[in-house]
Amino acid sequence: MSDQQSVAQAPNIWAVAQQQFDQAAEKLDLDPGLRRVLRVPKRELTVHFPVTMDDGHVEVFTGYRVQHNLSRGPAKGGIRYHQDVSLDEVRALAMWMTWKCAVVNIPYGGGKGGVIVDPKKLSRKENEGLTRRFATEISPLIGPDRDIPAPDVNTNSQTMAWIMDTYSMHKGYTISGVVTGKPIAIGGSLGRNEATARGAVFCLQQASTVLNLPLAGARVAIEGYGNAGSIAAQLLAAEGATIVAVSDSTAGIHNPQGLDPAKVGAWKGEHGTVGGFPGTTPLTNDELLTIDCDILIPAALENQITADVARRIKAKIVAEAANGPTTPEADAILFERGVFLIPDILCNAGGVTVSYFEWVQDMQSFFWTEARINESLKEIMDRAFEAVHTMSDVHEVDMRTAAYMVAVSRVAEATTLRGLYP
Ligand code: NAD
């Protein structure tokens, strides 16, 4: 989008992640030694690896896998393919995964991976080659008991299938639990594809009760129309909400009477963009973020809600389906303005929660029904929302600081109980 803030100009998200942690550590009066431990990742692997392209020439790509903290269990976190991936971004995302797993109280630490590549420029064969070689390069770190990747921006169930197959080929037998977000046919979980959006909707149901703002009839704007954004649109429309505006990396569209999310998805599938969907007017990204609506869902990339945007947001609730969409300055402004924020580490934790269910099912070779998965997800999300909201009330802090306080105290407890080795 022409007015889209580029990630390069935006604040360094690793500095943002550390700042958010520092704030929570201060509120919790965390021991200084423990602060030093939790403020940095445990492991960082950088790999430069060759891929033979379709025309026969060899290209070298750079990728990362970072593990932030493993006190509560193996590392868990997605793999992202994007031209703006950097080590700092992967560090921030790994740290956020530690807190996210702790907020929903599942037995994982935080990890993340990424490759610097614009996957739109790769053929399917090149994408497979890149994925298999990247999986090989990070295989010293990953494994079902050590570090379990999942999809993130521009990776999907097919990517996970290739990683699982590559890892299994090396070991000589099928190890489905090495990644989550796999296709159902090879050990994926029912409900995983919808889980991030469903978890966000469970949070929105809780928030709507707190604010007495029913979802039925609420007007919703969504930035990003990929896995998280498009499915959130469908689930919210099913709750009776009106989806007034959506965007993707190429365009934004608006119709105050409401969009049909499935039809927008079909249009995007056909045309590669939401732009031009019949009956809509075009929107810039800035206009989408500040549009007249009740609920704003950033579901694209980091650093979208800046201080300037935060001053002009009209939504009463911001539900962060994306990771890190709001800068710390914007956070303070939203809190001051009374906008109810559902922070990323809570709002989008449905994805990792059903990933956890997938991993449990793989390890037991026993698969659950979708009803059981959605019910268990709701139980976990509701409990997490309540823990965060109560923390926010008791300590009179914003919801993000509250979520960090819940998460950091759990990770700190586990780290302290285990003690320092040697
Ligand atoms: P995706 O690749 O399926 O979709 C991303 C969407 O954002 C696409 O529609 C893309 O066009 C759009 N987009 C990209 N740049 C944009 C821009 N500058 N302006 C407007 N739209 C833009 O990715 P996803 O899996 O839906 O992930 C989206 C966000 O949700 C990321 O921050 C990711 O980390 C987070 N998240 C995803 C999951 C999951 O399970 N998929 C889980 C937790 C968090």
Short mmCIF file of C-alpha atoms and ligand atoms in Angstrom, two decimals:
data_model
loop_
_atom_site.label_atom_id
_atom_site.label_comp_id
_atom_site.label_asym_id
_atom_site.label_seq_id
_atom_site.Cartn_x
_atom_site.Cartn_y
_atom_site.Cartn_z
CA MET A 1 0.00 0.00 0.00
CA SER A 2 1.34 3.42 -0.86
CA ASP A 3 0.99 4.85 2.63
CA GLN A 4 2.08 1.69 4.38
CA GLN A 5 4.80 2.30 6.92
CA SER A 6 7.76 0.17 5.97
CA VAL A 7 9.16 -2.13 8.61
CA ALA A 8 12.59 -0.56 8.04
CA GLN A 9 11.42 2.88 9.28
CA ALA A 10 9.53 1.45 12.23
CA PRO A 11 10.90 1.03 15.75
CA ASN A 12 13.16 -1.97 16.24
CA ILE A 13 10.76 -4.62 17.49
CA TRP A 14 13.41 -6.39 19.52
CA ALA A 15 13.91 -3.16 21.47
CA VAL A 16 10.12 -2.95 21.80
CA ALA A 17 9.89 -6.54 23.09
CA GLN A 18 12.62 -5.89 25.66
CA GLN A 19 10.94 -2.65 26.72
CA GLN A 20 7.65 -4.48 27.26
CA PHE A 21 9.46 -7.10 29.33
CA ASP A 22 11.28 -4.44 31.38
CA GLN A 23 7.99 -2.78 32.21
CA ALA A 24 6.48 -6.03 33.51
CA ALA A 25 9.69 -6.96 35.36
CA GLU A 26 9.59 -3.58 37.10
CA LYS A 27 5.94 -4.02 38.13
CA LEU A 28 6.73 -7.52 39.40
CA ASP A 29 9.85 -6.28 41.19
CA LEU A 30 11.72 -9.16 39.53
CA ASP A 31 15.15 -10.12 40.82
CA PRO A 32 17.86 -8.31 38.75
CA GLY A 33 19.68 -11.57 37.93
CA LEU A 34 16.48 -13.15 36.67
CA ARG A 35 15.80 -10.03 34.60
CA ARG A 36 19.18 -10.41 32.91
CA VAL A 37 18.41 -14.07 32.11
CA LEU A 38 14.89 -13.49 30.73
CA ARG A 39 15.80 -10.35 28.75
CA VAL A 40 17.83 -12.26 26.14
CA PRO A 41 17.35 -15.42 24.05
CA LYS A 42 18.96 -18.65 25.19
CA ARG A 43 20.07 -19.69 21.68
CA GLU A 44 20.33 -18.08 18.26
CA LEU A 45 21.23 -19.95 15.09
CA THR A 46 21.97 -18.11 11.83
CA VAL A 47 22.24 -20.19 8.67
CA HIS A 48 23.24 -19.29 5.12
CA PHE A 49 22.19 -22.03 2.75
CA PRO A 50 22.12 -22.73 -0.99
CA VAL A 51 19.08 -23.51 -3.09
CA THR A 52 19.14 -24.53 -6.75
CA MET A 53 16.68 -22.30 -8.57
CA ASP A 54 14.54 -23.45 -11.50
CA ASP A 55 16.90 -21.91 -14.09
CA GLY A 56 19.80 -23.92 -12.63
CA HIS A 57 21.62 -21.11 -10.83
CA VAL A 58 22.37 -21.36 -7.11
CA GLU A 59 20.99 -18.75 -4.72
CA VAL A 60 22.11 -18.39 -1.09
CA PHE A 61 19.47 -17.52 1.52
CA THR A 62 19.80 -16.49 5.16
CA GLY A 63 17.60 -17.87 7.90
CA TYR A 64 17.36 -17.92 11.68
CA ARG A 65 16.04 -20.06 14.50
CA VAL A 66 15.98 -18.50 17.96
CA GLN A 67 15.02 -20.12 21.26
CA HIS A 68 14.23 -17.59 23.95
CA ASN A 69 13.49 -19.56 27.15
CA LEU A 70 13.01 -23.29 27.75
CA SER A 71 12.24 -23.37 31.47
CA ARG A 72 8.62 -24.46 30.99
CA GLY A 73 9.17 -26.94 28.14
CA PRO A 74 10.45 -27.27 24.57
CA ALA A 75 10.59 -24.22 22.32
CA LYS A 76 7.48 -23.52 20.25
CA GLY A 77 7.09 -20.98 17.50
CA GLY A 78 6.45 -20.37 13.84
CA ILE A 79 8.65 -20.00 10.80
CA ARG A 80 8.21 -16.87 8.69
CA TYR A 81 9.24 -16.26 5.08
CA HIS A 82 9.51 -12.54 4.37
CA GLN A 83 11.95 -10.16 2.72
CA ASP A 84 12.11 -8.03 5.91
CA VAL A 85 12.97 -10.90 8.30
CA SER A 86 15.91 -10.01 10.55
CA LEU A 87 17.59 -11.60 13.55
CA ASP A 88 16.11 -8.89 15.77
CA GLU A 89 12.61 -9.60 14.49
CA VAL A 90 13.03 -13.34 15.14
CA ARG A 91 14.38 -12.61 18.64
CA ALA A 92 11.34 -10.49 19.45
CA LEU A 93 8.94 -13.09 18.08
CA ALA A 94 10.72 -15.86 20.05
CA MET A 95 10.45 -13.86 23.28
CA TRP A 96 6.77 -13.16 22.61
CA MET A 97 6.23 -16.90 22.16
CA THR A 98 7.66 -17.54 25.64
CA TRP A 99 5.16 -15.12 27.15
CA LYS A 100 2.31 -16.34 24.94
CA CYS A 101 2.75 -19.99 25.98
CA ALA A 102 2.95 -18.87 29.60
CA VAL A 103 -0.18 -16.68 29.40
CA VAL A 104 -2.26 -19.63 28.21
CA ASN A 105 -0.30 -21.92 30.55
CA ILE A 106 0.80 -24.56 28.07
CA PRO A 107 4.10 -26.37 28.72
CA TYR A 108 6.34 -24.70 26.15
CA GLY A 109 9.09 -22.15 25.95
CA GLY A 110 9.40 -19.64 23.13
CA GLY A 111 11.09 -20.03 19.76
CA LYS A 112 10.81 -18.55 16.29
CA GLY A 113 12.38 -18.90 12.89
CA GLY A 114 12.51 -17.01 9.66
CA VAL A 115 14.08 -16.86 6.23
CA ILE A 116 14.86 -13.64 4.36
CA VAL A 117 12.97 -14.26 1.15
CA ASP A 118 10.00 -12.95 -0.78
CA PRO A 119 8.19 -16.25 -1.33
CA LYS A 120 6.01 -14.69 -4.03
CA LYS A 121 9.13 -14.77 -6.20
CA LEU A 122 9.67 -18.51 -5.70
CA SER A 123 8.15 -21.30 -7.73
CA ARG A 124 6.59 -24.16 -5.73
CA LYS A 125 9.66 -26.28 -6.46
CA GLU A 126 12.02 -23.53 -5.27
CA ASN A 127 9.90 -23.02 -2.15
CA GLU A 128 10.10 -26.76 -1.40
CA GLY A 129 13.87 -26.79 -1.97
CA LEU A 130 14.34 -23.77 0.29
CA THR A 131 12.12 -25.28 3.00
CA ARG A 132 13.83 -28.69 2.97
CA ARG A 133 17.32 -27.19 3.09
CA PHE A 134 16.37 -24.69 5.81
CA ALA A 135 14.84 -27.55 7.85
CA THR A 136 18.09 -29.47 7.43
CA GLU A 137 20.18 -26.48 8.52
CA ILE A 138 18.14 -25.92 11.70
CA SER A 139 17.78 -29.64 12.47
CA PRO A 140 20.41 -29.48 15.26
CA LEU A 141 17.87 -27.40 17.18
CA ILE A 142 14.44 -28.75 16.26
CA GLY A 143 12.71 -31.95 17.38
CA PRO A 144 9.48 -32.97 19.10
CA ASP A 145 11.09 -32.79 22.54
CA ARG A 146 13.24 -29.74 21.81
CA ASP A 147 11.77 -27.17 19.48
CA ILE A 148 8.58 -27.51 17.45
CA PRO A 149 8.08 -25.07 14.53
CA ALA A 150 4.70 -24.09 13.07
CA PRO A 151 3.44 -21.85 10.23
CA ASP A 152 3.68 -18.07 10.39
CA VAL A 153 3.56 -15.32 7.77
CA ASN A 154 3.88 -16.82 4.27
CA THR A 155 4.30 -20.39 5.46
CA ASN A 156 1.48 -22.92 5.69
CA SER A 157 0.54 -26.55 6.23
CA GLN A 158 2.42 -27.57 3.07
CA THR A 159 5.59 -25.96 4.43
CA MET A 160 5.13 -27.95 7.64
CA ALA A 161 4.60 -31.17 5.66
CA TRP A 162 7.95 -30.64 3.89
CA ILE A 163 9.73 -29.91 7.18
CA MET A 164 8.20 -32.97 8.84
CA ASP A 165 9.17 -35.15 5.88
CA THR A 166 12.73 -33.79 5.76
CA TYR A 167 13.25 -34.32 9.50
CA SER A 168 11.71 -37.81 9.31
CA MET A 169 13.92 -38.76 6.33
CA HIS A 170 17.00 -37.85 8.35
CA LYS A 171 15.85 -39.98 11.30
CA GLY A 172 14.62 -42.87 9.15
CA TYR A 173 11.06 -42.98 10.46
CA THR A 174 8.02 -40.69 10.67
CA ILE A 175 8.18 -38.10 13.43
CA SER A 176 4.98 -36.13 13.07
CA GLY A 177 5.40 -34.22 16.34
CA VAL A 178 8.38 -32.20 15.05
CA VAL A 179 6.09 -29.49 13.64
CA THR A 180 2.48 -28.43 14.11
CA GLY A 181 0.08 -26.86 11.67
CA LYS A 182 0.46 -29.92 9.40
CA PRO A 183 -2.20 -31.14 6.98
CA ILE A 184 -4.76 -33.39 8.71
CA ALA A 185 -3.70 -36.39 6.55
CA ILE A 186 -0.23 -36.49 8.15
CA GLY A 187 -0.96 -35.83 11.81
CA GLY A 188 -2.40 -32.34 11.75
CA SER A 189 -5.18 -31.37 14.10
CA LEU A 190 -8.76 -30.56 13.30
CA GLY A 191 -9.41 -26.91 14.12
CA ARG A 192 -5.75 -25.80 13.84
CA ASN A 193 -6.31 -23.73 10.71
CA GLU A 194 -9.03 -21.69 12.40
CA ALA A 195 -7.47 -21.71 15.88
CA THR A 196 -5.75 -18.31 15.92
CA ALA A 197 -8.87 -16.53 14.73
CA ARG A 198 -11.14 -18.62 16.96
CA GLY A 199 -9.01 -17.82 20.01
CA ALA A 200 -9.21 -14.11 19.15
CA VAL A 201 -12.99 -14.39 18.85
CA PHE A 202 -13.19 -16.13 22.27
CA CYS A 203 -11.23 -13.16 23.68
CA LEU A 204 -13.58 -10.73 21.92
CA GLN A 205 -16.58 -12.51 23.45
CA GLN A 206 -15.07 -11.96 26.91
CA ALA A 207 -14.19 -8.35 26.13
CA SER A 208 -17.66 -7.70 24.79
CA THR A 209 -19.11 -8.87 28.12
CA VAL A 210 -16.68 -6.67 30.08
CA LEU A 211 -17.55 -3.63 27.96
CA ASN A 212 -21.20 -4.51 27.44
CA LEU A 213 -20.70 -4.27 23.69
CA PRO A 214 -22.44 -7.24 22.05
CA LEU A 215 -20.61 -8.82 19.12
CA ALA A 216 -23.91 -9.08 17.26
CA GLY A 217 -24.15 -5.78 15.42
CA ALA A 218 -20.58 -4.69 16.24
CA ARG A 219 -18.73 -3.07 13.30
CA VAL A 220 -15.34 -4.64 12.63
CA ALA A 221 -12.32 -3.52 10.58
CA ILE A 222 -9.54 -6.01 9.85
CA GLU A 223 -6.03 -5.26 8.60
CA GLY A 224 -4.59 -8.30 6.83
CA TYR A 225 -6.69 -10.92 5.07
CA GLY A 226 -4.60 -14.04 5.48
CA ASN A 227 -5.11 -16.96 7.84
CA ALA A 228 -5.81 -14.95 10.99
CA GLY A 229 -7.66 -12.01 9.42
CA SER A 230 -9.92 -13.77 6.95
CA ILE A 231 -11.02 -16.50 9.36
CA ALA A 232 -11.64 -13.94 12.12
CA ALA A 233 -13.87 -12.10 9.62
CA GLN A 234 -15.86 -15.27 8.95
CA LEU A 235 -16.23 -16.25 12.61
CA LEU A 236 -17.26 -12.73 13.64
CA ALA A 237 -19.76 -12.47 10.81
CA ALA A 238 -21.22 -15.76 12.07
CA GLU A 239 -21.59 -14.06 15.50
CA GLY A 240 -23.65 -11.33 13.83
CA ALA A 241 -20.89 -8.71 13.56
CA THR A 242 -20.64 -6.47 10.48
CA ILE A 243 -17.27 -6.53 8.71
CA VAL A 244 -17.04 -2.97 7.40
CA ALA A 245 -13.45 -2.88 6.09
CA VAL A 246 -10.57 -5.25 5.34
CA SER A 247 -7.16 -4.93 3.72
CA ASP A 248 -4.20 -6.93 2.50
CA SER A 249 -0.70 -5.93 1.43
CA THR A 250 -1.99 -4.57 -1.87
CA ALA A 251 -5.30 -2.83 -1.09
CA GLY A 252 -8.00 -1.94 1.40
CA ILE A 253 -11.78 -2.04 0.87
CA HIS A 254 -14.73 -0.48 2.71
CA ASN A 255 -18.45 -1.04 2.77
CA PRO A 256 -20.29 0.35 5.82
CA GLN A 257 -23.21 -2.02 5.06
CA GLY A 258 -20.90 -4.99 5.59
CA LEU A 259 -18.79 -7.37 3.52
CA ASP A 260 -19.40 -11.06 3.00
CA PRO A 261 -16.11 -12.53 4.27
CA ALA A 262 -16.34 -15.77 2.30
CA LYS A 263 -16.99 -13.85 -0.94
CA VAL A 264 -14.09 -11.49 -0.23
CA GLY A 265 -11.90 -14.56 0.36
CA ALA A 266 -13.01 -16.10 -2.92
CA TRP A 267 -12.34 -12.79 -4.72
CA LYS A 268 -8.86 -12.60 -3.18
CA GLY A 269 -8.24 -16.21 -4.21
CA GLU A 270 -9.16 -15.40 -7.77
CA HIS A 271 -7.54 -11.95 -8.13
CA GLY A 272 -4.71 -12.15 -5.60
CA THR A 273 -6.02 -9.05 -3.78
CA VAL A 274 -9.08 -7.87 -1.87
CA GLY A 275 -8.90 -4.70 -4.01
CA GLY A 276 -11.72 -4.17 -6.49
CA PHE A 277 -14.23 -6.32 -4.60
CA PRO A 278 -17.63 -5.25 -5.96
CA GLY A 279 -19.64 -2.75 -3.94
CA THR A 280 -16.67 -1.37 -2.00
CA THR A 281 -14.66 1.84 -1.96
CA PRO A 282 -10.86 1.68 -1.78
CA LEU A 283 -9.11 2.54 1.49
CA THR A 284 -5.53 3.35 2.40
CA ASN A 285 -4.07 1.42 5.31
CA ASP A 286 -4.15 4.55 7.48
CA GLU A 287 -7.84 5.02 6.68
CA LEU A 288 -8.56 1.39 7.56
CA LEU A 289 -6.86 1.61 10.95
CA THR A 290 -8.70 4.81 11.87
CA ILE A 291 -12.09 4.00 10.35
CA ASP A 292 -15.32 4.42 12.29
CA CYS A 293 -15.87 0.96 13.83
CA ASP A 294 -16.27 -0.81 17.18
CA ILE A 295 -13.55 -3.44 16.84
CA LEU A 296 -10.23 -3.13 15.05
CA ILE A 297 -8.25 -6.30 14.34
CA PRO A 298 -4.68 -5.83 13.16
CA ALA A 299 -3.90 -9.19 11.54
CA ALA A 300 -0.90 -8.37 9.33
CA LEU A 301 2.56 -7.33 10.50
CA GLU A 302 4.32 -5.40 13.29
CA ASN A 303 4.34 -1.69 14.05
CA GLN A 304 1.09 -0.80 12.32
CA ILE A 305 -0.54 1.14 15.19
CA THR A 306 1.88 3.98 15.82
CA ALA A 307 1.32 6.88 18.23
CA ASP A 308 -0.10 8.95 15.39
CA VAL A 309 -2.57 6.21 14.43
CA ALA A 310 -3.46 5.51 18.09
CA ARG A 311 -4.59 9.12 18.58
CA ARG A 312 -7.08 8.73 15.71
CA ILE A 313 -8.40 5.19 16.27
CA LYS A 314 -12.17 5.18 16.67
CA ALA A 315 -12.58 1.51 17.64
CA LYS A 316 -13.50 0.72 21.25
CA ILE A 317 -11.63 -2.58 21.17
CA VAL A 318 -8.32 -3.40 19.48
CA ALA A 319 -7.81 -7.16 19.20
CA GLU A 320 -4.24 -7.97 18.20
CA ALA A 321 -4.42 -11.05 16.00
CA ALA A 322 -1.00 -10.06 14.63
CA ASN A 323 2.17 -10.16 16.67
CA GLY A 324 3.50 -6.77 17.75
CA PRO A 325 1.17 -4.52 15.73
CA THR A 326 1.20 -1.72 18.35
CA THR A 327 4.21 0.38 19.36
CA PRO A 328 4.77 1.12 23.09
CA GLU A 329 3.97 4.83 22.53
CA ALA A 330 0.72 3.84 20.88
CA ASP A 331 -0.04 1.47 23.78
CA ALA A 332 0.12 4.32 26.27
CA ILE A 333 -2.14 6.49 24.11
CA LEU A 334 -4.73 3.74 23.64
CA PHE A 335 -4.79 3.11 27.40
CA GLU A 336 -5.18 6.83 28.12
CA ARG A 337 -7.99 7.08 25.58
CA GLY A 338 -9.80 4.14 27.16
CA VAL A 339 -9.50 1.84 24.14
CA PHE A 340 -9.72 -1.77 25.36
CA LEU A 341 -6.69 -3.65 24.03
CA ILE A 342 -6.52 -7.43 23.82
CA PRO A 343 -2.75 -7.89 23.59
CA ASP A 344 -1.17 -10.20 21.02
CA ILE A 345 0.28 -12.68 23.48
CA LEU A 346 -3.27 -13.36 24.67
CA CYS A 347 -5.37 -12.53 21.59
CA ASN A 348 -3.58 -14.75 19.06
CA ALA A 349 -2.61 -17.54 21.50
CA GLY A 350 -5.35 -19.80 20.10
CA GLY A 351 -2.95 -20.84 17.34
CA VAL A 352 -0.26 -22.12 19.64
CA THR A 353 -2.84 -23.66 21.95
CA VAL A 354 -4.27 -25.89 19.21
CA SER A 355 -0.69 -26.50 18.04
CA TYR A 356 -0.15 -27.86 21.54
CA PHE A 357 -3.22 -30.09 21.11
CA GLU A 358 -1.82 -31.26 17.76
CA TRP A 359 1.51 -32.14 19.36
CA VAL A 360 -0.20 -34.02 22.22
CA GLN A 361 -2.30 -35.95 19.67
CA ASP A 362 0.80 -36.77 17.59
CA MET A 363 2.74 -37.97 20.62
CA GLN A 364 -0.18 -40.21 21.65
CA SER A 365 -1.22 -41.18 18.09
CA PHE A 366 -4.75 -40.54 19.26
CA PHE A 367 -6.81 -37.86 17.56
CA TRP A 368 -9.57 -35.73 19.01
CA THR A 369 -12.83 -34.53 17.50
CA GLU A 370 -13.09 -30.90 16.40
CA ALA A 371 -15.75 -30.31 19.06
CA ARG A 372 -13.36 -31.46 21.79
CA ILE A 373 -10.60 -29.24 20.39
CA ASN A 374 -12.76 -26.12 20.22
CA GLU A 375 -14.17 -26.77 23.69
CA SER A 376 -10.68 -27.23 25.19
CA LEU A 377 -9.49 -24.11 23.35
CA LYS A 378 -12.35 -22.07 24.77
CA GLU A 379 -11.60 -23.30 28.28
CA ILE A 380 -7.94 -22.27 27.99
CA MET A 381 -8.63 -18.91 26.32
CA ASP A 382 -11.36 -17.97 28.82
CA ARG A 383 -9.11 -18.84 31.76
CA ALA A 384 -6.23 -16.84 30.28
CA PHE A 385 -8.43 -13.83 29.53
CA GLU A 386 -9.75 -13.89 33.10
CA ALA A 387 -6.24 -14.12 34.60
CA VAL A 388 -5.07 -11.15 32.53
CA HIS A 389 -8.18 -9.05 33.10
CA THR A 390 -8.04 -9.67 36.85
CA MET A 391 -4.34 -8.73 36.92
CA SER A 392 -5.17 -5.55 35.01
CA ASP A 393 -7.94 -4.67 37.50
CA VAL A 394 -5.98 -5.49 40.65
CA HIS A 395 -2.81 -3.66 39.62
CA GLU A 396 -4.58 -0.93 37.61
CA VAL A 397 -2.39 -1.57 34.59
CA ASP A 398 -3.21 -1.86 30.89
CA MET A 399 -4.07 -5.28 29.49
CA ARG A 400 -0.67 -5.72 27.82
CA THR A 401 1.27 -5.06 30.99
CA ALA A 402 -1.16 -7.36 32.81
CA ALA A 403 -0.61 -10.16 30.27
CA TYR A 404 3.15 -9.73 30.62
CA MET A 405 2.86 -9.80 34.40
CA VAL A 406 0.92 -13.09 34.28
CA ALA A 407 3.37 -14.58 31.78
CA VAL A 408 6.65 -13.30 33.17
CA SER A 409 5.76 -14.38 36.71
CA ARG A 410 5.04 -17.93 35.48
CA VAL A 411 8.30 -18.13 33.51
CA ALA A 412 10.23 -16.55 36.39
CA GLU A 413 8.80 -19.10 38.81
CA ALA A 414 9.78 -22.02 36.56
CA THR A 415 13.26 -20.61 35.96
CA THR A 416 13.79 -20.00 39.67
CA LEU A 417 12.51 -23.45 40.67
CA ARG A 418 14.87 -25.13 38.21
CA GLY A 419 17.80 -23.07 39.45
CA LEU A 420 20.98 -22.19 37.62
CA TYR A 421 23.01 -24.98 36.03
CA PRO A 422 25.75 -25.87 36.93
P1 NAD B 1 -0.78 -14.66 6.35
O1 NAD B 1 0.46 -14.63 5.56
O2 NAD B 1 -1.77 -15.75 6.14
O3 NAD B 1 -1.58 -13.27 6.17
C1 NAD B 1 -0.99 -12.03 6.32
C2 NAD B 1 -1.94 -11.02 5.69
O4 NAD B 1 -1.45 -9.71 5.94
C3 NAD B 1 -2.04 -11.13 4.16
O5 NAD B 1 -3.37 -10.92 3.75
C4 NAD B 1 -1.16 -9.99 3.66
O6 NAD B 1 -1.55 -9.52 2.38
C5 NAD B 1 -1.45 -8.97 4.74
N1 NAD B 1 -0.47 -7.91 4.81
C6 NAD B 1 0.88 -8.02 4.72
N2 NAD B 1 1.45 -6.81 4.78
C7 NAD B 1 0.42 -5.93 4.91
C8 NAD B 1 0.35 -4.55 4.99
N3 NAD B 1 1.48 -3.87 4.96
N4 NAD B 1 -0.87 -3.96 5.11
C9 NAD B 1 -2.01 -4.69 5.11
N5 NAD B 1 -2.00 -6.02 5.03
C10 NAD B 1 -0.80 -6.63 4.92
O7 NAD B 1 -0.31 -14.60 7.88
P2 NAD B 1 -1.13 -14.98 9.18
O8 NAD B 1 -0.78 -16.35 9.56
O9 NAD B 1 -2.57 -14.59 9.03
O10 NAD B 1 -0.41 -14.02 10.21
C11 NAD B 1 -0.80 -12.66 10.38
C12 NAD B 1 -0.32 -12.19 11.73
O11 NAD B 1 -0.86 -13.03 12.73
C13 NAD B 1 1.21 -12.23 11.91
O12 NAD B 1 1.60 -11.17 12.75
C14 NAD B 1 1.42 -13.54 12.62
O13 NAD B 1 2.62 -13.55 13.36
C15 NAD B 1 0.20 -13.56 13.51
N6 NAD B 1 -0.15 -14.88 14.00
C16 NAD B 1 -0.55 -15.87 13.15
C17 NAD B 1 -0.86 -17.12 13.68
C18 NAD B 1 -1.37 -18.23 12.80
O14 NAD B 1 -1.67 -19.29 13.35
N7 NAD B 1 -1.51 -18.05 11.53
C19 NAD B 1 -0.73 -17.36 15.04
C20 NAD B 1 -0.34 -16.32 15.87
C21 NAD B 1 -0.04 -15.09 15.33
#
